[in-house]
Tab-separated table of C-alpha atoms in Angstrom:
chain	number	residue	atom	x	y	z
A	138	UNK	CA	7.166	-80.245	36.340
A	139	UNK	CA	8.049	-77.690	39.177
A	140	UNK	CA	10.738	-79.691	40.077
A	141	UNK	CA	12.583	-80.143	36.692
A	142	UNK	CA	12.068	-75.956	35.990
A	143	UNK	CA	13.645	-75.695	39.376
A	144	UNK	CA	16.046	-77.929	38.866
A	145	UNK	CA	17.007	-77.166	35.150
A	146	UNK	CA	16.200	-73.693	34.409
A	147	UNK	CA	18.584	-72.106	37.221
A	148	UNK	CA	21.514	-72.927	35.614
A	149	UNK	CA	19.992	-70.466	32.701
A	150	UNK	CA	18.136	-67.718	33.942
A	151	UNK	CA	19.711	-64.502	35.806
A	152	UNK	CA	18.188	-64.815	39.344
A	153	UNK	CA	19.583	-64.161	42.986
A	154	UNK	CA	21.190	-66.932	44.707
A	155	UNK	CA	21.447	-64.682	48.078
A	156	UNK	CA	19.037	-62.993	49.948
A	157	UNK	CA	20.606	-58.905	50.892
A	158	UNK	CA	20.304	-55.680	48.823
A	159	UNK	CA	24.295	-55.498	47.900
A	160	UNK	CA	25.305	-53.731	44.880
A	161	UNK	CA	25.571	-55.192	41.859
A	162	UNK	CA	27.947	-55.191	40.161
A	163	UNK	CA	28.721	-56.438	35.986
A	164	UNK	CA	32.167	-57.407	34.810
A	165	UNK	CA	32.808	-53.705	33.607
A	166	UNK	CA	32.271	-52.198	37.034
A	167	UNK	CA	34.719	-54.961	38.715
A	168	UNK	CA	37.354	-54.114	35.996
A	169	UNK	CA	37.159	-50.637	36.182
A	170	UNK	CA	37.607	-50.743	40.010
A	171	UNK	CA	40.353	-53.183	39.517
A	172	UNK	CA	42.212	-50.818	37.191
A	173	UNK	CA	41.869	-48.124	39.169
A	174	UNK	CA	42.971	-49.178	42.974
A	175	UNK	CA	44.909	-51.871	42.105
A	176	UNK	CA	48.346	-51.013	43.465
A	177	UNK	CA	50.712	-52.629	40.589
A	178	UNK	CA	48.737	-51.068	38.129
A	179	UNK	CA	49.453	-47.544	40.384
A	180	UNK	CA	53.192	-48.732	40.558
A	181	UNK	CA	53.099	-49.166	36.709
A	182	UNK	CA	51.849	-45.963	35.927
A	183	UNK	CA	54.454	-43.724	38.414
A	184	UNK	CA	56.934	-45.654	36.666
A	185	UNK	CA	55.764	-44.207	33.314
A	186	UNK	CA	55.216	-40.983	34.420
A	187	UNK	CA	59.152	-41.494	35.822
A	188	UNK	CA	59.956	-42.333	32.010
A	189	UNK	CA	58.116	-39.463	30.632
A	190	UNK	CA	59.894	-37.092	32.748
A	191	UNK	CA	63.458	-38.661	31.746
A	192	UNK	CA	63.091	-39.321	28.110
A	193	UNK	CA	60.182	-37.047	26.360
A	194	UNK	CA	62.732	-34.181	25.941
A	195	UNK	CA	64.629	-32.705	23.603
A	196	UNK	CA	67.627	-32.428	25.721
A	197	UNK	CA	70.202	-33.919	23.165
A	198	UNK	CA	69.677	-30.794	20.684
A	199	UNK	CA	69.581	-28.372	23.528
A	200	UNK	CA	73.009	-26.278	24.703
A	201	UNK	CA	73.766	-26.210	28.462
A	202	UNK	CA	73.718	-22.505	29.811
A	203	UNK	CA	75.696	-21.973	33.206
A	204	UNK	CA	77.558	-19.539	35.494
A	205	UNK	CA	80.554	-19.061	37.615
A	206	UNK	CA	81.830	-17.293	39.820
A	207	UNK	CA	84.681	-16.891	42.482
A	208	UNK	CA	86.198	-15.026	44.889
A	209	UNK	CA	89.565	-15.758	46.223
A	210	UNK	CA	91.846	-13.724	48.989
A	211	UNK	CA	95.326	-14.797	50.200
A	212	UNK	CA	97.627	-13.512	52.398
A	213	UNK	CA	100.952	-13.914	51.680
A	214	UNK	CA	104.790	-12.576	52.422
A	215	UNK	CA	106.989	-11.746	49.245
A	216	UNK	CA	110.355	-10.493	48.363
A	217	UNK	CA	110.713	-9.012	45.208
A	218	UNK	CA	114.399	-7.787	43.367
A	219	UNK	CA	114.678	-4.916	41.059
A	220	UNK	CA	117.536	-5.213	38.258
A	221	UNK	CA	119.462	-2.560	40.363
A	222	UNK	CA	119.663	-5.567	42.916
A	223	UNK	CA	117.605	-3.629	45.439
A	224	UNK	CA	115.032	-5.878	47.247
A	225	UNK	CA	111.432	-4.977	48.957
A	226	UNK	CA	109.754	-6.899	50.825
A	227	UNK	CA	106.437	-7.272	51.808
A	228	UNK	CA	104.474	-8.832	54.936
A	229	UNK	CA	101.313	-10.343	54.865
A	230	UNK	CA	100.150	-8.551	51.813
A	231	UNK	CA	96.257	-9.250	50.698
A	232	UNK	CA	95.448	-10.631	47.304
A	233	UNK	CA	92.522	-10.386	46.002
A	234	UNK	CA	90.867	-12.075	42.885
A	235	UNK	CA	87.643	-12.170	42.028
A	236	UNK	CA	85.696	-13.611	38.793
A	237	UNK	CA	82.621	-14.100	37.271
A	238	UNK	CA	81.062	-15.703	33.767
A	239	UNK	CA	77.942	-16.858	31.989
A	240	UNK	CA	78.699	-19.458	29.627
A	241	UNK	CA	77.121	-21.486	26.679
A	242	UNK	CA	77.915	-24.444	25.384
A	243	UNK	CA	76.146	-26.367	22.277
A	244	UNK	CA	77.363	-29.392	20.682
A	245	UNK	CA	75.473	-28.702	16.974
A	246	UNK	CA	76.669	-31.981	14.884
A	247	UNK	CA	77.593	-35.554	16.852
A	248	UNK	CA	77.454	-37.545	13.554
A	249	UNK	CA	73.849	-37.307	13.875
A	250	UNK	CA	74.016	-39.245	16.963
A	251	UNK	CA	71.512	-36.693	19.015
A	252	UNK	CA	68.736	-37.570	16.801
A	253	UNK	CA	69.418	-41.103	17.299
A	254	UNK	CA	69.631	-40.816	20.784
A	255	UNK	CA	66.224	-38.449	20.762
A	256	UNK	CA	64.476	-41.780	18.603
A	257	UNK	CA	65.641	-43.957	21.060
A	258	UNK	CA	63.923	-42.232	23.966
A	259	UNK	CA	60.577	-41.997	22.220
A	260	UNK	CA	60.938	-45.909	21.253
A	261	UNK	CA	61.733	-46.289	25.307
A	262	UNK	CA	58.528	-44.253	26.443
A	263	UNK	CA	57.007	-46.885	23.649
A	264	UNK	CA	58.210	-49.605	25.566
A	265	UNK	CA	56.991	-48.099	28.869
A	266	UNK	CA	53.696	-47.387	27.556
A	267	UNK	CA	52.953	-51.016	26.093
A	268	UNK	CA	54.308	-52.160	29.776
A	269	UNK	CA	51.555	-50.786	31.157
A	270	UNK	CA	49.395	-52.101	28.697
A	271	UNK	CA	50.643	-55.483	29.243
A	272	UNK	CA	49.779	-55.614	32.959
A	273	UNK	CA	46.500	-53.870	32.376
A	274	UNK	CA	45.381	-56.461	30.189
A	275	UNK	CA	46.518	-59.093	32.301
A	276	UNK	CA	44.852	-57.714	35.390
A	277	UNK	CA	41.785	-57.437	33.301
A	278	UNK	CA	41.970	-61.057	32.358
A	279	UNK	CA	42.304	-61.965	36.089
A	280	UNK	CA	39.007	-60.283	37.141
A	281	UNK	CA	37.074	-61.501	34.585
A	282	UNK	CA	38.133	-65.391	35.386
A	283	UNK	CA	37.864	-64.455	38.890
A	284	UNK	CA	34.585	-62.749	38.255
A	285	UNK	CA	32.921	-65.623	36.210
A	286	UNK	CA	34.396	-67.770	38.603
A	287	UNK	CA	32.174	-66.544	41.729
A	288	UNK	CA	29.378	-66.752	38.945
A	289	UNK	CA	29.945	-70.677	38.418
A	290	UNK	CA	30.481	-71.354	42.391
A	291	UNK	CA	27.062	-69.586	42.894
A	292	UNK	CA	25.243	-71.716	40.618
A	293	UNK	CA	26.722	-75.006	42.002
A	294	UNK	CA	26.290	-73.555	45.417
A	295	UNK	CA	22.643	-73.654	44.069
A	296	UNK	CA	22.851	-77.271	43.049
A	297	UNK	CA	24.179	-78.364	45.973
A	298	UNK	CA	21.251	-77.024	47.750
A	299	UNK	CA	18.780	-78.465	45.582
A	300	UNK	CA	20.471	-81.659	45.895
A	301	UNK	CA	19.963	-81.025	49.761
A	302	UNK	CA	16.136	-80.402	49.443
A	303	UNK	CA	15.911	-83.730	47.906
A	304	UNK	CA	17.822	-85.065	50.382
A	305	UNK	CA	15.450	-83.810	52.598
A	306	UNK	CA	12.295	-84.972	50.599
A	307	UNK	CA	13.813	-88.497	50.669
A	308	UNK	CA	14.856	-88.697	54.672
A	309	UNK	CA	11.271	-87.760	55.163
A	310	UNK	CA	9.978	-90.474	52.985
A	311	UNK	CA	12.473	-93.009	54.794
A	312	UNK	CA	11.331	-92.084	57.908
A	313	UNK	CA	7.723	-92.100	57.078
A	314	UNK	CA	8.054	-95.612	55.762
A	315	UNK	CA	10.834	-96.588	58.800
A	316	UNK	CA	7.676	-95.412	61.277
A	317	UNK	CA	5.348	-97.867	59.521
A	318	UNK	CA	7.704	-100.636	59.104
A	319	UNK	CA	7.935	-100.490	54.992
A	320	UNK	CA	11.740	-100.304	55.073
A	321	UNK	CA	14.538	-101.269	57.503
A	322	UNK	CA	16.441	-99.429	59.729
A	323	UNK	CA	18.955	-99.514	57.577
A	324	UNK	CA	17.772	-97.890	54.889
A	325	UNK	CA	16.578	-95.297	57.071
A	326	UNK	CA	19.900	-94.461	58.507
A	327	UNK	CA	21.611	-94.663	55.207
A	328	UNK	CA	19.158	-91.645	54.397
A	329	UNK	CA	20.155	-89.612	56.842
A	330	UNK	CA	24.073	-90.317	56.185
A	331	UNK	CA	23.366	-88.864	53.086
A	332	UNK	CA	21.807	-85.995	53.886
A	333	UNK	CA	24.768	-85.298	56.088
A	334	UNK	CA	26.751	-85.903	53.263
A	335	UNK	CA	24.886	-83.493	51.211
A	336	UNK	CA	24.792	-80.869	54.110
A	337	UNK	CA	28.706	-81.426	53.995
A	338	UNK	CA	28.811	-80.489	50.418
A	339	UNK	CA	26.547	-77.476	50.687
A	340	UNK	CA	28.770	-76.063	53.388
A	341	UNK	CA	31.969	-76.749	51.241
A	342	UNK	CA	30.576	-74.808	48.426
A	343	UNK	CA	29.579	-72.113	50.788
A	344	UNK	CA	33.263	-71.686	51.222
A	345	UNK	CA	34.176	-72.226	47.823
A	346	UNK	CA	32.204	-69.253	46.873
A	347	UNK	CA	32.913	-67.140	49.777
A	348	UNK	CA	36.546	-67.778	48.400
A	349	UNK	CA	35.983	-66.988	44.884
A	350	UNK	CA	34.749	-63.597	46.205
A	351	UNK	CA	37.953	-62.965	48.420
A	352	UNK	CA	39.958	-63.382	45.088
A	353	UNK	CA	38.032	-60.915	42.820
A	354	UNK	CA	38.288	-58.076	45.906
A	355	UNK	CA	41.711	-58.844	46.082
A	356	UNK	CA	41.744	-57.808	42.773
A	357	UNK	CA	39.699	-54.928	43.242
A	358	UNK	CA	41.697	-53.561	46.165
A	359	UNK	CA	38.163	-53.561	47.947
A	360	UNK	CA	37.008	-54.989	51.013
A	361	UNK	CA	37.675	-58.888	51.410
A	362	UNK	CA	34.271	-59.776	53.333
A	363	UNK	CA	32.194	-58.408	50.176
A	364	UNK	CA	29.480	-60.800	48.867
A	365	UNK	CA	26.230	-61.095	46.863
A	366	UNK	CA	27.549	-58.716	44.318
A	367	UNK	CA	27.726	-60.948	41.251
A	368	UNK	CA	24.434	-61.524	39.867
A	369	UNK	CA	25.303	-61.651	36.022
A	370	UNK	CA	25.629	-64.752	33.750
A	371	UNK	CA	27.842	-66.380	31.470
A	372	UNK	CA	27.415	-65.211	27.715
A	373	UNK	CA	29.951	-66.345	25.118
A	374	UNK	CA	30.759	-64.239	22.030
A	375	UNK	CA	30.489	-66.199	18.700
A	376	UNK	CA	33.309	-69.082	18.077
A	377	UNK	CA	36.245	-67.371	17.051
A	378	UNK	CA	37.702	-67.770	14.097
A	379	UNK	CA	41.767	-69.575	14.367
A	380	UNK	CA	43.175	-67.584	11.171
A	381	UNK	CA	41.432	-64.217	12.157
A	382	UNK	CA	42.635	-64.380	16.214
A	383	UNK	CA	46.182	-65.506	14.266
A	384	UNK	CA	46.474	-62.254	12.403
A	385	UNK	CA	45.376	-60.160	15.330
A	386	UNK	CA	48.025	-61.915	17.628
A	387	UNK	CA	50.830	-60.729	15.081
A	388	UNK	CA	49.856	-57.136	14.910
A	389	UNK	CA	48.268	-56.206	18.257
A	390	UNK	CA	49.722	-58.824	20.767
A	391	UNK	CA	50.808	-56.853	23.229
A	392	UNK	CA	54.210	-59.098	23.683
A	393	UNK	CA	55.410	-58.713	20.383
A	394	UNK	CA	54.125	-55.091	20.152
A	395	UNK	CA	57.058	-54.423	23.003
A	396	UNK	CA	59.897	-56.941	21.549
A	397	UNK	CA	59.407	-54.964	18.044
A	398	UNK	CA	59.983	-52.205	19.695
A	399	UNK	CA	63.256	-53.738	21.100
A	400	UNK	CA	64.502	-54.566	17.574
A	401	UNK	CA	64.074	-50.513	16.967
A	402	UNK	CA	66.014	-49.664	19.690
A	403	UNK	CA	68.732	-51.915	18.606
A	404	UNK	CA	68.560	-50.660	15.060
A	405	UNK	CA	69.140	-47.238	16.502
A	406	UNK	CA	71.792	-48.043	18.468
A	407	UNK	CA	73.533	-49.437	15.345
A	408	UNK	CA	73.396	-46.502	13.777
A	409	UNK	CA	74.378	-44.355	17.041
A	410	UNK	CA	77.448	-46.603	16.782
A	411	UNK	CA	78.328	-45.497	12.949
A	412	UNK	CA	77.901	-41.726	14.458
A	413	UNK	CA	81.508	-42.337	16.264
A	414	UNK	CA	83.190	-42.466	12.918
A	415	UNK	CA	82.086	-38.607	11.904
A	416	UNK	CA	83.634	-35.256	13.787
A	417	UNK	CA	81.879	-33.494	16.594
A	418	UNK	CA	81.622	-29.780	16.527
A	419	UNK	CA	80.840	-27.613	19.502
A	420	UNK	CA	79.984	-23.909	19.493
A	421	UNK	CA	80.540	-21.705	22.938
A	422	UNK	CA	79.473	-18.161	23.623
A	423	UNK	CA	79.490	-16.250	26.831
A	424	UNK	CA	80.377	-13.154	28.995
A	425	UNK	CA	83.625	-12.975	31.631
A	426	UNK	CA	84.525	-10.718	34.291
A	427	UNK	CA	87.409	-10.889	36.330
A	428	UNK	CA	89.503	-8.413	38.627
A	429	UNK	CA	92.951	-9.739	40.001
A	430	UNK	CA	94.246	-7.511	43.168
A	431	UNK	CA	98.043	-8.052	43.758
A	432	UNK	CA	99.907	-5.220	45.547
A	433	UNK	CA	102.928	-7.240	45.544
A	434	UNK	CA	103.395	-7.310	41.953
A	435	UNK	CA	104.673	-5.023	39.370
A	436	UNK	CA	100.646	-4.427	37.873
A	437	UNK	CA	98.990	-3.759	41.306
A	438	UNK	CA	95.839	-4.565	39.426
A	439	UNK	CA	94.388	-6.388	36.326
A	440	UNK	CA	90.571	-6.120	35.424
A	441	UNK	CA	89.079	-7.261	31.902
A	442	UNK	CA	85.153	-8.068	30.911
A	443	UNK	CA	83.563	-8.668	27.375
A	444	UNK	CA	82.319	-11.659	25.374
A	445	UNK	CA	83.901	-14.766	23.732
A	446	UNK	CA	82.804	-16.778	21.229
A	447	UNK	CA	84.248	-19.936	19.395
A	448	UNK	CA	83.906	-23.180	17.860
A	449	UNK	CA	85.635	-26.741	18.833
A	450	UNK	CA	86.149	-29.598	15.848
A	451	UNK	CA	86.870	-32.711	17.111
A	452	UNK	CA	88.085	-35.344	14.826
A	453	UNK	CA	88.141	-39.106	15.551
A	454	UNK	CA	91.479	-40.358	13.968
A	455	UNK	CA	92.474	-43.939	15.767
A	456	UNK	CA	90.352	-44.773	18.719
A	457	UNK	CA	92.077	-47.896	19.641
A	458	UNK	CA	89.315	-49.582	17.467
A	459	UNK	CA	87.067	-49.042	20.139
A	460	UNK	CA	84.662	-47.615	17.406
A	461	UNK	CA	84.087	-50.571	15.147
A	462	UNK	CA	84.380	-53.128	18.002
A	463	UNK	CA	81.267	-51.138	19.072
A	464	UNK	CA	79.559	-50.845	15.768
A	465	UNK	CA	80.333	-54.946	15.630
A	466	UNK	CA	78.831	-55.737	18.718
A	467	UNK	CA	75.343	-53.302	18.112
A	468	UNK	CA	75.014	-55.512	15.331
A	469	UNK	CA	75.102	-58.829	17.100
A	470	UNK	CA	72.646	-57.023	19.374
A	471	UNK	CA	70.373	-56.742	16.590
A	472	UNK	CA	70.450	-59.867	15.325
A	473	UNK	CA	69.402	-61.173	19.132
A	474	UNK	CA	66.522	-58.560	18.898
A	475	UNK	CA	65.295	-60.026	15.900
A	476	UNK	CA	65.896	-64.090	17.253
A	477	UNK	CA	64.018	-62.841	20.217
A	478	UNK	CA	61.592	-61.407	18.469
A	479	UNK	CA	60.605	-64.968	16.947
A	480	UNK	CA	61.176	-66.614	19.740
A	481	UNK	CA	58.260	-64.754	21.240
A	482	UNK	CA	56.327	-64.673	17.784
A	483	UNK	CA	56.963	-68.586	18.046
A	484	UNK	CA	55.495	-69.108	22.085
A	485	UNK	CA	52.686	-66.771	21.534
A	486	UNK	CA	51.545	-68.835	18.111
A	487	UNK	CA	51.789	-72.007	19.984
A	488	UNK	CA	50.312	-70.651	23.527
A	489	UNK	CA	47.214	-69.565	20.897
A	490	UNK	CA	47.229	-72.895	18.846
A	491	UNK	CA	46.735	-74.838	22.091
A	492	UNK	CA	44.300	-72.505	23.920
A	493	UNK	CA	42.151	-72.469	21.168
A	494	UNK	CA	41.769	-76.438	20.325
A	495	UNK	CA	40.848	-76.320	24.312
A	496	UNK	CA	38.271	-73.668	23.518
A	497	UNK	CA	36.788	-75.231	20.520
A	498	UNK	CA	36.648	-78.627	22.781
A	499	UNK	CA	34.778	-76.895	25.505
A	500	UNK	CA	32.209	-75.056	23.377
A	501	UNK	CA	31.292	-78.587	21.791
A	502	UNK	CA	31.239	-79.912	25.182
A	503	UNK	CA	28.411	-77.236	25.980
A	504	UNK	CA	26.333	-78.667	23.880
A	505	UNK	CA	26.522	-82.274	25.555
A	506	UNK	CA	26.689	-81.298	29.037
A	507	UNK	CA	23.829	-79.011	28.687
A	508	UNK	CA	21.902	-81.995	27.533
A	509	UNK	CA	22.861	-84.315	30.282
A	510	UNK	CA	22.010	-81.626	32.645
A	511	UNK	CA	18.458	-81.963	30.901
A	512	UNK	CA	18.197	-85.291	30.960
A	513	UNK	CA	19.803	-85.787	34.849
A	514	UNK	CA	17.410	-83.220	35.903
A	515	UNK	CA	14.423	-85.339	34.460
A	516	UNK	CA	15.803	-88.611	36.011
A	517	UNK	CA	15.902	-87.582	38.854
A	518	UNK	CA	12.206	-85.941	39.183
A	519	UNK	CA	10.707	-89.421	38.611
A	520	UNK	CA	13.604	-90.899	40.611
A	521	UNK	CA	11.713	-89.415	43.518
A	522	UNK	CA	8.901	-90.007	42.641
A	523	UNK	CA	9.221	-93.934	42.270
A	524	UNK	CA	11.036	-94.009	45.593
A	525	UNK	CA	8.095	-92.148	46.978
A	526	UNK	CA	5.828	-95.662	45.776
A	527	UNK	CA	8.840	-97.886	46.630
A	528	UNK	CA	9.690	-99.030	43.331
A	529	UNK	CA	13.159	-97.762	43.785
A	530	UNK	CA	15.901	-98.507	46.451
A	531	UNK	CA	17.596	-96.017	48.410
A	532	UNK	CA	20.923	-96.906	47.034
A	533	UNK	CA	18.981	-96.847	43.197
A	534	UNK	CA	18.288	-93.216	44.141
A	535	UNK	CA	21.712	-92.156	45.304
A	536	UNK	CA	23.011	-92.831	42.244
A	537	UNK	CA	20.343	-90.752	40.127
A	538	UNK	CA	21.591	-88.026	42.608
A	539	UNK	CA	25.284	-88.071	42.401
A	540	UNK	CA	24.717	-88.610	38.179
A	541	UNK	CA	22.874	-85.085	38.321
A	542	UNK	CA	25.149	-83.213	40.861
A	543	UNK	CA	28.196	-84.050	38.642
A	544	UNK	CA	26.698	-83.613	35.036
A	545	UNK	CA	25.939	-79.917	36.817
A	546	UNK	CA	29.607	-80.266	38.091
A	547	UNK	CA	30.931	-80.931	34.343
A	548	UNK	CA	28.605	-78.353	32.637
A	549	UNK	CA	30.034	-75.632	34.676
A	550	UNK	CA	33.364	-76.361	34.587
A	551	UNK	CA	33.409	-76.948	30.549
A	552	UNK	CA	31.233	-73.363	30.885
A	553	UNK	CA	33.631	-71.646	33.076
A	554	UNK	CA	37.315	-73.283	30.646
A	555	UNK	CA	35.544	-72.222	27.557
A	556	UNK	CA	34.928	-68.683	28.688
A	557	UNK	CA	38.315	-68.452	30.460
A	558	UNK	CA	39.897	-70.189	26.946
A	559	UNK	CA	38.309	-67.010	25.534
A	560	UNK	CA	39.370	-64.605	27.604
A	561	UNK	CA	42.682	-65.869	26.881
A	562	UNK	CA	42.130	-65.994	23.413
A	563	UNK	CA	41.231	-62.311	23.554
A	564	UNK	CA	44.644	-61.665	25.604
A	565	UNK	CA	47.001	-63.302	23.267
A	566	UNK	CA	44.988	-61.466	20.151
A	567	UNK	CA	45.351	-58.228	21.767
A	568	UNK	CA	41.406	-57.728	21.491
A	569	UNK	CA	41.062	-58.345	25.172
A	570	UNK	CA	40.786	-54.153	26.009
């Protein structure tokens, strides 16, 4: 019975495939790592912070405050005539002007158009913001196949070296009987082609799951030669339900989160576009100095200071019809918002629809493969044993081996799509956080 638990039992119990005191680390630790080094999701966020800076302000309802000044001299020659007819002239006379000014300007009604335009920022950041969501949860989805991945490589690594033991166990027998003359040389040698065979295998897996690693620390921006980390197993949450995961997918998928926003922005910008039909008024206020040196002239010098102050109306009359070919086309835009919108609404119902007839597949398939694991493992414990007496051929006994390797191959690949299929599942629902 040693053999079967051995066997069997690995496949379900949380042991070390390894030998070496690495970390461990769970699925949250690689994710958290992942989101925090991983240079598109660094990329993602500058560009955010970028965003915030442009368009969380309140710029539109603001008035610009700025100053001049100047300072001009010129040299010049004149002539100037009296109404006596005398002349006088003058040679390389300096003028000298010199002005200064602080000045406000403040648009205070646009046809409502700055509020519109302050809305449509916010919705932008919005966008932003569920941009970085997007790729967070993606990047999250990627270490956690790529995590669960190393998982299922390590416990077929383990099968495959099982498999060689027996290998072993059975070259030995061969031989033993080859040195006594119970078998021919031909079934001796055919022993040890499969244990090469086996060895092969062992080795491939080796690099199979020195691979899987290489992925998830690509992910995690960590070092590439980092092994023997991953010491978890596979748990899957309850079968989802299809109508619950439906409703989730059509208020928190991420996707469609975004493209409603893009129907908002277009809504806004059709009503921006009605703003063009209403006056503008602008309001200006500010101080003025200036000083004007001619020596030339009659007035040898003119100085004034003080404060203005005024309003502006502007009134659109006929704009070429620029106005409502705009207001025309914004709606148009809209409408392509919304299409979009279903389009989306449309490839995210049917991405879900098929992902989750896989899922439901492979968590019936569980059930079957787990069983022929069972029953392989079994098999193949008195497989050995009845080649051990010689009541079983060599080439009998392959075949109980290659049955168990790939009913261990098939359990951990339906294993490995239905907790991927979740993880999707999750995505698509906008539950995967």
């Amino acid at each position: 019975m040693y053999m079967k638990y051995k066997l069997f039992c690995s496949f379900f119990l949380l042991i070390s495939f390894l030998s070496g005191k690495a970390q461990i680390l769970t699925l949250g630790d690689c994710v958290q790592r992942a989101l925090e080094s991983n240079y598109g999701i660094q990329m993602a966020k500058n560009s955010e912070n970028i965003s915030r800076i442009s368009l969380k302000s309140y710029n539109v309802f603001l008035p610009a405050i700025y100053g001049d000044a100047s300072h001009r001299s010129n040299y010049a020659n004149s002539t100037r005539q009296d109404a006596n007819g005398n002349e006088t002239s003058f040679t390389n006379v300096n003028s000298l002007n010199t002005g200064a000014s602080v000045n406000l300007n403040w648009r205070i009604f646009d046809g409502l158009s700055m509020f519109f335009t302050n809305s449509k920022n916010k919705a932008l950041l919005d966008i932003n913001t569920l941009n970085i969501v997007l790729e967070m949860e993606q990047l999250i989805s990627n270490v956690s196949a790529a995590y669960y991945n190393v998982w299922i490589q390590s416990k077929l690594l383990e099968a495959a070296e099982n498999i060689v033991e027996i290998s072993i166990q059975r070259f030995n027998i061969a031989n033993s009987k080859y040195q006594i003359g119970s078998i021919s040389g031909l079934e001796y040698r055919q022993s040890k082609i499969d244990l090469n065979a086996d060895s092969s295998m062992f080795m491939l897996q080796q690099q199979a799951l020195t691979n899987a690693y290489i992925s998830l620390n690509k992910l995690m921006n960590s070092d590439l030669t980092k092994e023997n980390y991953v010491q978890d197993t596979l748990v899957l949450l309850p079968l989802f339900s299809y109508k619950e995961i439906v409703d989730s997918a059509l208020h928190q998928n991420t996707s469609l989160l975004i493209f409603q926003k893009g129907i908002r922005l277009s809504q806004l910008d059709v009503k921006n576009s009605l703003s063009q039909f209403f006056p503008t008024i602008d309001f200006s206020t500010g101080y003025q100095f200036s000083n004007a040196q001619t020596p030339a002239a009659f007035t040898i010098q003119n100085q004034s200071h003080g404060f203005y102050w005024g309003f502006t109306a502007r009134i659109p009359i006929f704009s070429r019809m620029e106005n409502l070919r705009n207001n025309r086309i914004a709606k148009y835009e809209l409408q392509n918002a919304e299409l979009q919108y279903k389009d989306v609404e449309l490839n995210v119902l049917s991405a879900l629809a098929e992902l989750y007839n896989i899922y439901k597949n492979n968590h019936k398939l569980l059930g079957f493969e787990m069983e022929n694991v069972e029953i392989t493992s079994e098999t193949l414990e008195i497989a050995i044993e009845k080649y051990r007496i010689g009541t079983l051929s060599g080439v009998e006994f392959r075949e109980f081996q290659r049955s168990y390797i790939e009913s261990v191959k098939r359990l951990m690949n339906a294993s490995f799509q239905a907790k991927v299929s979740e993880i999707g599942l999750q995505l698509l629902s906008g539950k995967l956080k």
